[in-house]
Amino acid sequence: MSDDGDESDAQSLGITKRKEYETGEWYAEVVQKADLADYAPMGGFIVVKPRGYALWEQVQENLDSWFKATGVENAYFPMMIPESYLERESDIVEGFDPEVAWVTHGGHEELEERLAVRPTSESIITPYMAEWTRSHRDLPLRLNQWCSVVRWEATDTKPFFRTKEFLWQEGHTAHESEADAWEETMTRLEQYNRLYEDVLAMPTTLGRKPDHDKFPGGETTTTVEALMPDGKSLQAGTSHYLGTGFAEAYDLTYRDEDEEEQVCHTTSWGLSWRALGGLIMTHSDDQGLVLPPTVAPEQVVIVPIWQEDTREEVLEYCEQLHAELDADGVRVVLDDRDERNPGFKFNEWELKGTPVRIEVGPNEVDDEEITLVHRPDGETETAAREDLTDATEDALDTVYAKLYADAEANLEENVREAHGRGEILGTLGQHGGYVKTGWCGEEACETEIKDQIAAEIVMLPLEEDTEPVHETCGVCGEDATETAFFAKNY
């Protein structure tokens, strides 16, 4: 069971960059060598390979089931939006204008009206919500679509983190009151948080954006922020309370119980495949991709180790293990390739991020045992053959707990207070992470930090009446009205 090319193949298979020192190059290498994505011929676009799309499907399946359990229905709207529809909400036009890709011709004919390739869909969905809403009995109206959007301005692109076209879901809802719409906004934010905490093994922080960075035309933008190992924050999902501005622009009204016409309160909320970028960046290491078992395409790989005289009995034992785990719902693969040796297989499945490896040699067969190896740290344990399923599920749970604990430690160690321009800049420059400080509410104070170190206010506390961490603004020294979290971000 050997191959002269195994050693050289394994070397070319491995990751050559180091996460700590060459983060960007390391990340790109992991994405490509773990078979997640490739670069498209147009700059800023990617091709998602089956293994990468399988991760997105896990995100979809979880979120979609939670949405539907809370009254959301899926729909689909055109990717082309007439310019006149965009112009009905002036803030949308102004906020997204640099990012919009325009279609001006169909075949050889110039179009009478330009069509925008959707950067977001409020301006095409809200008019139809208005058509479908007549009475308070039609509310709440909750729609979601899974689609792609295009934002052309994207520069410094990175697979999944920032691309000109990306996959996402966007939810759009209409409600009778501000209280109902705000409850909706928070429900979706909490579901995003649940996805990261319970599915992706990533602790997050919830907050809201400052007014100058909220969704164009909206009242409040809430955000899920995840801290990456390189000290940058990832805006991992946003949920917007839009107030009545969009409803007024698109005549989204209803008749209340007294037959009086009222304007709806609306929300929108979205999460993109940026979540996959955060997943890869958070957990992976210098050996390659690391995945929590909740999303891994293969949760367990069984690798037989034999000499010629033990081949038949080892493979038969492995096939029995595979059949039992598969019947119990574990996503398991048996790697019984003759042309690759065990060492090559170990490296390959580590590169692909498979959470648990089961090694079976003649000793395991004789002793009726299994050897389980955890992907994140190589910890090895043995279990009795009769305890196969329980031992495997325990190992998968342990792997998840390890990944979450490491990410949680990174977050807890990298939230720091600083006060004064020099201290803020010094802390961000030396450590990265989040810097908490008092803020007066003026965008100019954020700009001063951003100009110096490319860090900005990524979030404020969700509760607007929370006492600021300092009485004065950490930048200008005026009275503070908020606690601001500064960070570099993706």
Short mmCIF file of C-alpha atoms in Angstrom, two decimals:
data_model
loop_
_atom_site.label_atom_id
_atom_site.label_comp_id
_atom_site.label_asym_id
_atom_site.label_seq_id
_atom_site.Cartn_x
_atom_site.Cartn_y
_atom_site.Cartn_z
CA MET A 1 0.00 0.00 0.00
CA SER A 2 2.60 2.53 -1.09
CA ASP A 3 3.17 4.94 -3.92
CA ASP A 4 6.48 6.54 -4.86
CA GLY A 5 4.67 9.78 -5.56
CA ASP A 6 2.92 9.97 -2.20
CA GLU A 7 5.60 12.01 -0.46
CA SER A 8 5.96 14.64 -3.22
CA ASP A 9 2.20 14.76 -3.73
CA ALA A 10 1.66 15.32 -0.02
CA GLN A 11 4.11 18.22 -0.08
CA SER A 12 2.31 19.93 -2.96
CA LEU A 13 -0.99 19.23 -1.23
CA GLY A 14 0.06 20.97 1.98
CA ILE A 15 -0.31 24.60 3.01
CA THR A 16 2.89 26.58 2.41
CA LYS A 17 1.88 29.90 4.01
CA ARG A 18 1.54 30.56 7.73
CA LYS A 19 -1.67 31.86 9.24
CA GLU A 20 0.05 34.05 11.81
CA TYR A 21 2.46 35.81 9.46
CA GLU A 22 0.91 35.65 5.97
CA THR A 23 -2.79 35.64 6.78
CA GLY A 24 -4.12 36.75 3.40
CA GLU A 25 -1.98 34.38 1.36
CA TRP A 26 -2.63 31.55 3.83
CA TYR A 27 -6.39 32.08 3.59
CA ALA A 28 -6.38 32.04 -0.22
CA GLU A 29 -4.30 28.86 -0.23
CA VAL A 30 -6.66 27.09 2.20
CA VAL A 31 -9.71 28.05 0.12
CA GLN A 32 -8.19 26.65 -3.06
CA LYS A 33 -6.37 23.57 -1.74
CA ALA A 34 -9.33 22.48 0.39
CA ASP A 35 -11.42 22.50 -2.80
CA LEU A 36 -13.82 25.23 -1.68
CA ALA A 37 -13.54 27.80 -4.48
CA ASP A 38 -11.51 29.02 -7.42
CA TYR A 39 -11.05 32.39 -9.06
CA ALA A 40 -13.31 33.38 -11.98
CA PRO A 41 -11.90 34.97 -15.15
CA MET A 42 -13.44 38.34 -14.15
CA GLY A 43 -11.70 40.06 -11.27
CA GLY A 44 -13.66 40.06 -8.03
CA PHE A 45 -15.75 36.98 -8.83
CA ILE A 46 -15.29 33.38 -7.67
CA VAL A 47 -16.39 29.90 -8.70
CA VAL A 48 -17.70 27.93 -5.74
CA LYS A 49 -16.81 24.24 -5.91
CA PRO A 50 -19.08 21.47 -4.59
CA ARG A 51 -17.34 21.27 -1.19
CA GLY A 52 -17.67 25.02 -0.73
CA TYR A 53 -21.29 25.01 -1.81
CA ALA A 54 -22.00 22.16 0.62
CA LEU A 55 -20.97 24.50 3.44
CA TRP A 56 -23.36 27.17 2.14
CA GLU A 57 -26.14 24.58 1.99
CA GLN A 58 -25.65 23.89 5.70
CA VAL A 59 -26.05 27.61 6.41
CA GLN A 60 -29.14 27.70 4.20
CA GLU A 61 -30.78 24.65 5.74
CA ASN A 62 -30.41 25.92 9.29
CA LEU A 63 -31.51 29.48 8.65
CA ASP A 64 -34.32 28.51 6.30
CA SER A 65 -35.89 26.16 8.83
CA TRP A 66 -35.68 28.81 11.57
CA PHE A 67 -37.17 31.47 9.31
CA LYS A 68 -40.09 29.26 8.32
CA ALA A 69 -40.73 28.32 11.95
CA THR A 70 -41.27 32.02 12.66
CA GLY A 71 -43.68 32.76 9.83
CA VAL A 72 -41.38 33.60 6.93
CA GLU A 73 -42.22 32.47 3.39
CA ASN A 74 -39.71 32.21 0.56
CA ALA A 75 -40.26 34.05 -2.71
CA TYR A 76 -38.17 35.20 -5.64
CA PHE A 77 -37.95 38.58 -7.35
CA PRO A 78 -36.15 39.65 -10.55
CA MET A 79 -32.44 40.37 -10.39
CA MET A 80 -33.00 43.39 -12.69
CA ILE A 81 -34.50 46.49 -11.09
CA PRO A 82 -35.78 49.42 -13.22
CA GLU A 83 -33.97 52.66 -12.48
CA SER A 84 -37.30 54.36 -11.78
CA TYR A 85 -37.96 51.90 -8.95
CA LEU A 86 -34.63 52.70 -7.33
CA GLU A 87 -35.23 56.43 -7.64
CA ARG A 88 -38.43 56.27 -5.62
CA GLU A 89 -36.29 55.85 -2.51
CA SER A 90 -33.63 58.53 -2.77
CA ASP A 91 -31.48 57.19 0.05
CA ILE A 92 -31.18 53.83 -1.71
CA VAL A 93 -29.94 55.52 -4.88
CA GLU A 94 -27.45 57.65 -3.00
CA GLY A 95 -26.29 54.86 -0.71
CA PHE A 96 -25.71 52.23 -3.38
CA ASP A 97 -24.98 54.30 -6.50
CA PRO A 98 -21.21 53.60 -6.62
CA GLU A 99 -21.89 49.86 -6.25
CA VAL A 100 -24.60 49.38 -8.87
CA ALA A 101 -23.91 47.49 -12.09
CA TRP A 102 -26.20 48.77 -14.87
CA VAL A 103 -27.63 46.94 -17.87
CA THR A 104 -28.10 49.35 -20.78
CA HIS A 105 -28.58 46.99 -23.76
CA GLY A 106 -30.57 43.87 -24.50
CA GLY A 107 -28.95 42.18 -27.47
CA HIS A 108 -28.28 44.99 -29.98
CA GLU A 109 -31.06 47.25 -28.69
CA GLU A 110 -30.51 50.03 -26.21
CA LEU A 111 -33.01 49.78 -23.37
CA GLU A 112 -35.49 52.60 -22.85
CA GLU A 113 -34.71 52.48 -19.13
CA ARG A 114 -31.54 51.31 -17.44
CA LEU A 115 -31.83 48.20 -15.31
CA ALA A 116 -29.81 47.80 -12.11
CA VAL A 117 -28.40 44.41 -11.22
CA ARG A 118 -29.75 44.20 -7.69
CA PRO A 119 -27.38 45.42 -5.00
CA THR A 120 -30.26 44.78 -2.57
CA SER A 121 -33.97 44.35 -3.23
CA GLU A 122 -36.01 46.76 -1.10
CA SER A 123 -36.90 48.81 -4.18
CA ILE A 124 -38.32 45.83 -6.12
CA ILE A 125 -39.87 43.90 -3.23
CA THR A 126 -41.57 46.73 -1.34
CA PRO A 127 -43.84 47.77 -4.26
CA TYR A 128 -45.19 44.23 -4.49
CA MET A 129 -45.65 44.04 -0.75
CA ALA A 130 -47.74 47.19 -1.18
CA GLU A 131 -49.89 45.45 -3.81
CA TRP A 132 -50.42 42.45 -1.56
CA THR A 133 -51.30 44.42 1.57
CA ARG A 134 -54.74 45.93 2.02
CA SER A 135 -55.86 45.29 5.58
CA HIS A 136 -54.34 44.76 9.00
CA ARG A 137 -55.40 41.15 8.46
CA ASP A 138 -52.67 40.86 5.80
CA LEU A 139 -49.99 41.70 8.37
CA PRO A 140 -47.40 40.80 9.33
CA LEU A 141 -46.10 40.00 5.86
CA ARG A 142 -42.79 38.15 5.98
CA LEU A 143 -40.86 37.35 2.78
CA ASN A 144 -37.38 36.00 2.18
CA GLN A 145 -35.39 35.20 -0.92
CA TRP A 146 -32.18 33.25 -1.46
CA CYS A 147 -30.30 34.86 -4.32
CA SER A 148 -27.15 36.62 -5.39
CA VAL A 149 -26.48 40.35 -5.48
CA VAL A 150 -23.82 42.40 -7.21
CA ARG A 151 -21.92 45.31 -5.68
CA TRP A 152 -19.42 46.50 -8.21
CA GLU A 153 -17.40 48.84 -6.04
CA ALA A 154 -15.86 45.97 -4.06
CA THR A 155 -12.08 46.28 -4.05
CA ASP A 156 -9.38 44.21 -2.36
CA THR A 157 -11.56 41.18 -2.96
CA LYS A 158 -11.11 37.94 -1.02
CA PRO A 159 -13.07 34.70 -1.62
CA PHE A 160 -16.27 34.69 0.44
CA PHE A 161 -15.22 37.73 2.52
CA ARG A 162 -15.60 40.31 -0.24
CA THR A 163 -16.58 39.58 -3.84
CA LYS A 164 -18.46 41.62 -6.42
CA GLU A 165 -21.17 38.98 -6.64
CA PHE A 166 -22.14 37.07 -3.54
CA LEU A 167 -24.82 34.67 -2.38
CA TRP A 168 -27.08 35.67 0.50
CA GLN A 169 -30.58 35.67 1.83
CA GLU A 170 -32.56 38.87 2.22
CA GLY A 171 -35.69 39.05 4.30
CA HIS A 172 -38.30 41.80 3.94
CA THR A 173 -41.24 42.26 6.29
CA ALA A 174 -44.13 44.66 6.90
CA HIS A 175 -45.85 45.26 10.26
CA GLU A 176 -48.57 47.34 11.86
CA SER A 177 -46.41 49.03 14.48
CA GLU A 178 -42.89 50.05 15.35
CA ALA A 179 -42.92 47.60 18.27
CA ASP A 180 -43.81 44.69 16.00
CA ALA A 181 -41.16 45.66 13.44
CA TRP A 182 -38.51 46.05 16.13
CA GLU A 183 -39.36 42.62 17.54
CA GLU A 184 -38.91 41.23 14.03
CA THR A 185 -35.55 42.98 13.69
CA MET A 186 -34.30 41.43 16.90
CA THR A 187 -35.70 37.97 16.09
CA ARG A 188 -33.59 37.83 12.93
CA LEU A 189 -30.51 39.20 14.69
CA GLU A 190 -30.84 36.51 17.34
CA GLN A 191 -31.24 33.83 14.67
CA TYR A 192 -28.03 35.00 13.02
CA ASN A 193 -26.33 34.88 16.39
CA ARG A 194 -27.68 31.35 16.88
CA LEU A 195 -26.21 30.28 13.54
CA TYR A 196 -22.74 31.42 14.56
CA GLU A 197 -22.90 30.13 18.12
CA ASP A 198 -24.65 26.78 17.56
CA VAL A 199 -23.66 25.84 14.00
CA LEU A 200 -20.40 27.57 13.10
CA ALA A 201 -18.76 27.43 16.58
CA MET A 202 -18.11 31.17 16.52
CA PRO A 203 -18.93 33.46 19.46
CA THR A 204 -20.23 36.83 18.34
CA THR A 205 -21.07 40.25 19.73
CA LEU A 206 -24.37 41.98 19.00
CA GLY A 207 -24.65 45.72 18.52
CA ARG A 208 -25.94 48.47 16.27
CA LYS A 209 -24.26 50.68 13.72
CA PRO A 210 -23.79 54.42 14.22
CA ASP A 211 -26.27 56.55 12.31
CA HIS A 212 -23.75 57.47 9.62
CA ASP A 213 -23.17 53.77 8.89
CA LYS A 214 -26.71 52.41 9.01
CA PHE A 215 -28.63 51.03 6.04
CA PRO A 216 -29.48 53.86 3.60
CA GLY A 217 -32.99 55.10 4.37
CA GLY A 218 -33.37 52.97 7.50
CA GLU A 219 -33.86 53.91 11.14
CA THR A 220 -31.61 51.41 12.94
CA THR A 221 -29.12 48.82 11.71
CA THR A 222 -28.27 46.03 14.13
CA THR A 223 -25.24 43.86 13.53
CA VAL A 224 -23.63 40.57 14.46
CA GLU A 225 -19.85 41.07 14.71
CA ALA A 226 -17.32 38.25 14.86
CA LEU A 227 -13.68 38.79 15.77
CA MET A 228 -11.22 37.06 13.49
CA PRO A 229 -7.88 35.62 14.70
CA ASP A 230 -5.98 38.40 12.92
CA GLY A 231 -7.71 40.99 15.11
CA LYS A 232 -10.16 42.26 12.49
CA SER A 233 -13.91 42.35 12.98
CA LEU A 234 -16.28 40.69 10.53
CA GLN A 235 -19.73 42.20 10.00
CA ALA A 236 -21.35 38.78 10.00
CA GLY A 237 -25.01 39.65 9.47
CA THR A 238 -27.27 42.71 9.73
CA SER A 239 -30.91 43.27 10.58
CA HIS A 240 -32.49 46.65 9.85
CA TYR A 241 -35.50 48.41 11.28
CA LEU A 242 -36.46 50.61 8.33
CA GLY A 243 -39.20 52.65 9.98
CA THR A 244 -41.86 53.95 7.58
CA GLY A 245 -39.63 55.63 4.99
CA PHE A 246 -39.67 52.80 2.47
CA ALA A 247 -43.38 52.17 3.03
CA GLU A 248 -44.15 55.82 2.34
CA ALA A 249 -41.99 55.85 -0.80
CA TYR A 250 -43.69 52.77 -2.23
CA ASP A 251 -47.20 53.35 -0.80
CA LEU A 252 -47.11 50.32 1.50
CA THR A 253 -50.19 51.00 3.64
CA TYR A 254 -53.01 49.09 5.32
CA ARG A 255 -56.43 49.78 6.79
CA ASP A 256 -56.59 49.28 10.53
CA GLU A 257 -59.53 47.94 12.54
CA ASP A 258 -61.23 51.35 12.31
CA GLU A 259 -60.80 51.37 8.52
CA GLU A 260 -58.23 54.17 8.83
CA GLU A 261 -55.31 54.05 6.42
CA GLN A 262 -51.95 53.55 8.14
CA VAL A 263 -48.36 53.29 6.91
CA CYS A 264 -46.55 50.02 7.52
CA HIS A 265 -43.32 49.68 9.47
CA THR A 266 -40.81 47.56 7.58
CA THR A 267 -37.64 45.58 8.18
CA SER A 268 -34.97 43.94 6.08
CA TRP A 269 -32.26 41.54 7.13
CA GLY A 270 -29.52 39.61 5.40
CA LEU A 271 -26.66 37.16 5.84
CA SER A 272 -24.24 36.27 3.06
CA TRP A 273 -21.58 33.70 2.32
CA ARG A 274 -19.27 36.02 4.22
CA ALA A 275 -20.20 33.64 7.05
CA LEU A 276 -18.11 31.00 5.27
CA GLY A 277 -15.14 33.34 5.14
CA GLY A 278 -15.44 33.85 8.88
CA LEU A 279 -15.74 30.12 9.44
CA ILE A 280 -12.60 29.36 7.43
CA MET A 281 -10.57 32.19 8.96
CA THR A 282 -11.61 31.44 12.54
CA HIS A 283 -10.93 27.72 12.81
CA SER A 284 -8.44 26.71 10.12
CA ASP A 285 -4.73 26.28 10.75
CA ASP A 286 -1.40 25.74 9.02
CA GLN A 287 -2.41 22.18 8.07
CA GLY A 288 -5.47 23.42 6.19
CA LEU A 289 -9.18 23.73 6.65
CA VAL A 290 -10.79 23.02 10.04
CA LEU A 291 -14.56 22.54 10.15
CA PRO A 292 -17.01 22.03 12.99
CA PRO A 293 -18.89 18.73 12.59
CA THR A 294 -22.18 20.61 12.22
CA VAL A 295 -21.26 21.75 8.71
CA ALA A 296 -18.48 19.40 7.57
CA PRO A 297 -19.41 17.54 4.35
CA GLU A 298 -17.71 14.48 5.88
CA GLN A 299 -17.85 14.38 9.66
CA VAL A 300 -15.75 11.22 9.94
CA VAL A 301 -13.23 9.52 7.70
CA ILE A 302 -12.24 5.90 8.30
CA VAL A 303 -8.67 5.14 7.24
CA PRO A 304 -7.63 1.44 7.11
CA ILE A 305 -4.00 0.58 7.81
CA TRP A 306 -2.93 -2.83 6.61
CA GLN A 307 -0.11 -5.03 5.46
CA GLU A 308 -0.80 -7.43 2.64
CA ASP A 309 -1.57 -10.32 5.00
CA THR A 310 -4.07 -8.27 7.07
CA ARG A 311 -5.74 -6.37 4.24
CA GLU A 312 -8.91 -8.44 4.00
CA GLU A 313 -9.75 -8.48 7.70
CA VAL A 314 -8.96 -4.77 8.21
CA LEU A 315 -11.12 -3.72 5.26
CA GLU A 316 -14.00 -5.93 6.36
CA TYR A 317 -13.85 -4.39 9.85
CA CYS A 318 -13.79 -0.86 8.35
CA GLU A 319 -16.76 -1.61 6.11
CA GLN A 320 -18.75 -2.72 9.14
CA LEU A 321 -17.87 0.53 10.95
CA HIS A 322 -18.85 2.56 7.91
CA ALA A 323 -22.19 0.83 7.52
CA GLU A 324 -23.08 1.30 11.18
CA LEU A 325 -22.16 4.99 11.32
CA ASP A 326 -23.90 5.68 8.04
CA ALA A 327 -27.07 3.97 9.30
CA ASP A 328 -26.91 6.13 12.43
CA GLY A 329 -26.86 9.34 10.37
CA VAL A 330 -23.18 10.20 10.62
CA ARG A 331 -21.69 11.70 7.45
CA VAL A 332 -18.88 9.17 7.05
CA VAL A 333 -16.53 8.14 4.26
CA LEU A 334 -14.30 5.06 4.03
CA ASP A 335 -11.01 5.89 2.33
CA ASP A 336 -10.00 2.48 1.00
CA ARG A 337 -7.90 3.71 -1.91
CA ASP A 338 -5.12 1.26 -2.73
CA GLU A 339 -2.94 3.80 -4.49
CA ARG A 340 -2.46 6.07 -1.46
CA ASN A 341 -0.70 5.25 1.81
CA PRO A 342 -2.19 6.09 5.22
CA GLY A 343 0.09 9.07 5.78
CA PHE A 344 -1.06 10.72 2.56
CA LYS A 345 -4.68 10.11 3.49
CA PHE A 346 -4.18 11.61 6.94
CA ASN A 347 -2.74 14.79 5.39
CA GLU A 348 -5.42 15.03 2.73
CA TRP A 349 -8.35 14.70 5.13
CA GLU A 350 -6.71 17.12 7.57
CA LEU A 351 -6.39 19.60 4.71
CA LYS A 352 -10.09 19.15 3.91
CA GLY A 353 -11.06 19.78 7.52
CA THR A 354 -12.75 16.48 8.41
CA PRO A 355 -13.39 16.73 12.18
CA VAL A 356 -12.70 13.12 13.24
CA ARG A 357 -10.52 10.40 11.75
CA ILE A 358 -10.97 6.75 12.72
CA GLU A 359 -7.80 4.71 12.25
CA VAL A 360 -8.10 0.93 11.97
CA GLY A 361 -5.17 -1.44 11.82
CA PRO A 362 -4.70 -5.11 12.76
CA ASN A 363 -4.44 -4.19 16.46
CA GLU A 364 -7.85 -2.49 16.45
CA VAL A 365 -9.35 -5.52 14.72
CA ASP A 366 -7.80 -7.96 17.20
CA ASP A 367 -8.79 -5.87 20.23
CA GLU A 368 -12.22 -4.96 18.84
CA GLU A 369 -11.48 -1.26 19.29
CA ILE A 370 -11.35 1.95 17.28
CA THR A 371 -8.84 4.78 17.40
CA LEU A 372 -10.30 8.25 17.01
CA VAL A 373 -8.21 11.32 16.15
CA HIS A 374 -9.53 14.87 16.61
CA ARG A 375 -8.72 17.22 13.70
CA PRO A 376 -8.14 20.46 15.61
CA ASP A 377 -5.33 19.23 17.85
CA GLY A 378 -4.53 15.62 16.95
CA GLU A 379 -5.80 14.28 20.29
CA THR A 380 -6.16 10.51 20.09
CA GLU A 381 -8.56 8.29 22.01
CA THR A 382 -9.58 4.66 21.84
CA ALA A 383 -13.03 3.16 22.31
CA ALA A 384 -14.58 -0.25 22.27
CA ARG A 385 -16.06 -1.42 18.96
CA GLU A 386 -19.44 -1.87 20.61
CA ASP A 387 -19.44 1.81 21.60
CA LEU A 388 -18.74 3.02 18.04
CA THR A 389 -21.66 5.40 17.57
CA ASP A 390 -21.62 6.87 21.08
CA ALA A 391 -17.85 7.33 21.03
CA THR A 392 -17.96 8.96 17.61
CA GLU A 393 -20.75 11.36 18.57
CA ASP A 394 -18.90 12.25 21.78
CA ALA A 395 -15.77 12.94 19.74
CA LEU A 396 -17.70 15.17 17.35
CA ASP A 397 -19.21 17.08 20.27
CA THR A 398 -15.77 17.47 21.82
CA VAL A 399 -14.32 18.82 18.57
CA TYR A 400 -17.11 21.41 18.39
CA ALA A 401 -16.49 22.43 22.00
CA LYS A 402 -12.75 22.80 21.36
CA LEU A 403 -13.31 25.02 18.33
CA TYR A 404 -15.79 27.22 20.17
CA ALA A 405 -13.56 27.50 23.24
CA ASP A 406 -10.57 28.62 21.18
CA ALA A 407 -12.63 31.24 19.35
CA GLU A 408 -14.19 32.42 22.61
CA ALA A 409 -10.76 32.82 24.21
CA ASN A 410 -9.64 34.91 21.23
CA LEU A 411 -12.65 37.19 21.65
CA GLU A 412 -12.32 37.55 25.43
CA GLU A 413 -8.61 38.34 25.21
CA ASN A 414 -9.08 41.01 22.56
CA VAL A 415 -11.65 43.42 23.96
CA ARG A 416 -9.79 46.32 25.57
CA GLU A 417 -10.64 49.76 26.90
CA ALA A 418 -8.67 52.79 25.78
CA HIS A 419 -9.12 56.51 26.25
CA GLY A 420 -7.43 59.29 24.40
CA ARG A 421 -6.46 59.40 20.76
CA GLY A 422 -2.92 58.11 21.32
CA GLU A 423 -4.03 55.23 23.52
CA ILE A 424 -6.75 54.18 21.07
CA LEU A 425 -4.34 54.23 18.13
CA GLY A 426 -1.61 52.46 20.11
CA THR A 427 -3.93 49.70 21.34
CA LEU A 428 -5.36 49.07 17.88
CA GLY A 429 -1.93 49.16 16.30
CA GLN A 430 -0.31 46.80 18.79
CA HIS A 431 -3.11 44.34 19.52
CA GLY A 432 -5.95 44.77 17.03
CA GLY A 433 -9.24 43.44 18.34
CA TYR A 434 -11.94 45.69 19.77
CA VAL A 435 -11.20 48.92 21.56
CA LYS A 436 -14.02 50.27 23.74
CA THR A 437 -14.08 53.97 24.40
CA GLY A 438 -16.47 56.82 25.00
CA TRP A 439 -17.83 58.57 21.91
CA CYS A 440 -19.53 61.92 21.52
CA GLY A 441 -21.59 60.81 18.52
CA GLU A 442 -19.73 62.89 15.93
CA GLU A 443 -18.58 61.10 12.80
CA ALA A 444 -15.51 63.33 12.65
CA CYS A 445 -14.06 61.55 15.68
CA GLU A 446 -14.37 58.21 13.93
CA THR A 447 -12.83 59.70 10.79
CA GLU A 448 -9.81 60.87 12.76
CA ILE A 449 -9.07 57.30 13.87
CA LYS A 450 -9.93 55.82 10.48
CA ASP A 451 -7.52 58.15 8.69
CA GLN A 452 -4.69 57.18 11.01
CA ILE A 453 -5.07 53.41 11.27
CA ALA A 454 -7.95 52.25 9.00
CA ALA A 455 -10.11 51.34 12.00
CA GLU A 456 -13.70 52.46 12.49
CA ILE A 457 -16.66 52.14 14.80
CA VAL A 458 -17.98 48.66 14.06
CA MET A 459 -20.75 48.71 16.66
CA LEU A 460 -22.43 50.48 19.54
CA PRO A 461 -24.34 48.77 22.38
CA LEU A 462 -27.81 47.62 21.36
CA GLU A 463 -29.47 49.59 24.14
CA GLU A 464 -29.18 53.27 23.31
CA ASP A 465 -29.54 54.36 26.94
CA THR A 466 -26.53 52.31 28.13
CA GLU A 467 -24.10 54.40 30.15
CA PRO A 468 -20.91 55.07 28.15
CA VAL A 469 -17.76 53.34 29.33
CA HIS A 470 -16.14 56.78 29.79
CA GLU A 471 -17.74 60.12 30.57
CA THR A 472 -15.87 61.84 27.76
CA CYS A 473 -15.19 61.02 24.12
CA GLY A 474 -11.98 59.08 23.70
CA VAL A 475 -11.03 61.17 20.67
CA CYS A 476 -12.11 64.78 21.19
CA GLY A 477 -12.69 64.89 24.95
CA GLU A 478 -16.25 66.24 24.75
CA ASP A 479 -19.07 64.62 26.71
CA ALA A 480 -19.63 61.00 25.67
CA THR A 481 -23.10 59.79 24.74
CA GLU A 482 -22.19 56.25 23.65
CA THR A 483 -19.69 53.46 24.07
CA ALA A 484 -18.05 52.85 20.71
CA PHE A 485 -16.25 49.67 19.66
CA PHE A 486 -13.43 50.56 17.27
CA ALA A 487 -11.77 47.87 15.16
CA LYS A 488 -10.20 47.19 11.82
CA ASN A 489 -12.64 45.19 9.75
CA TYR A 490 -13.21 43.13 6.63
#
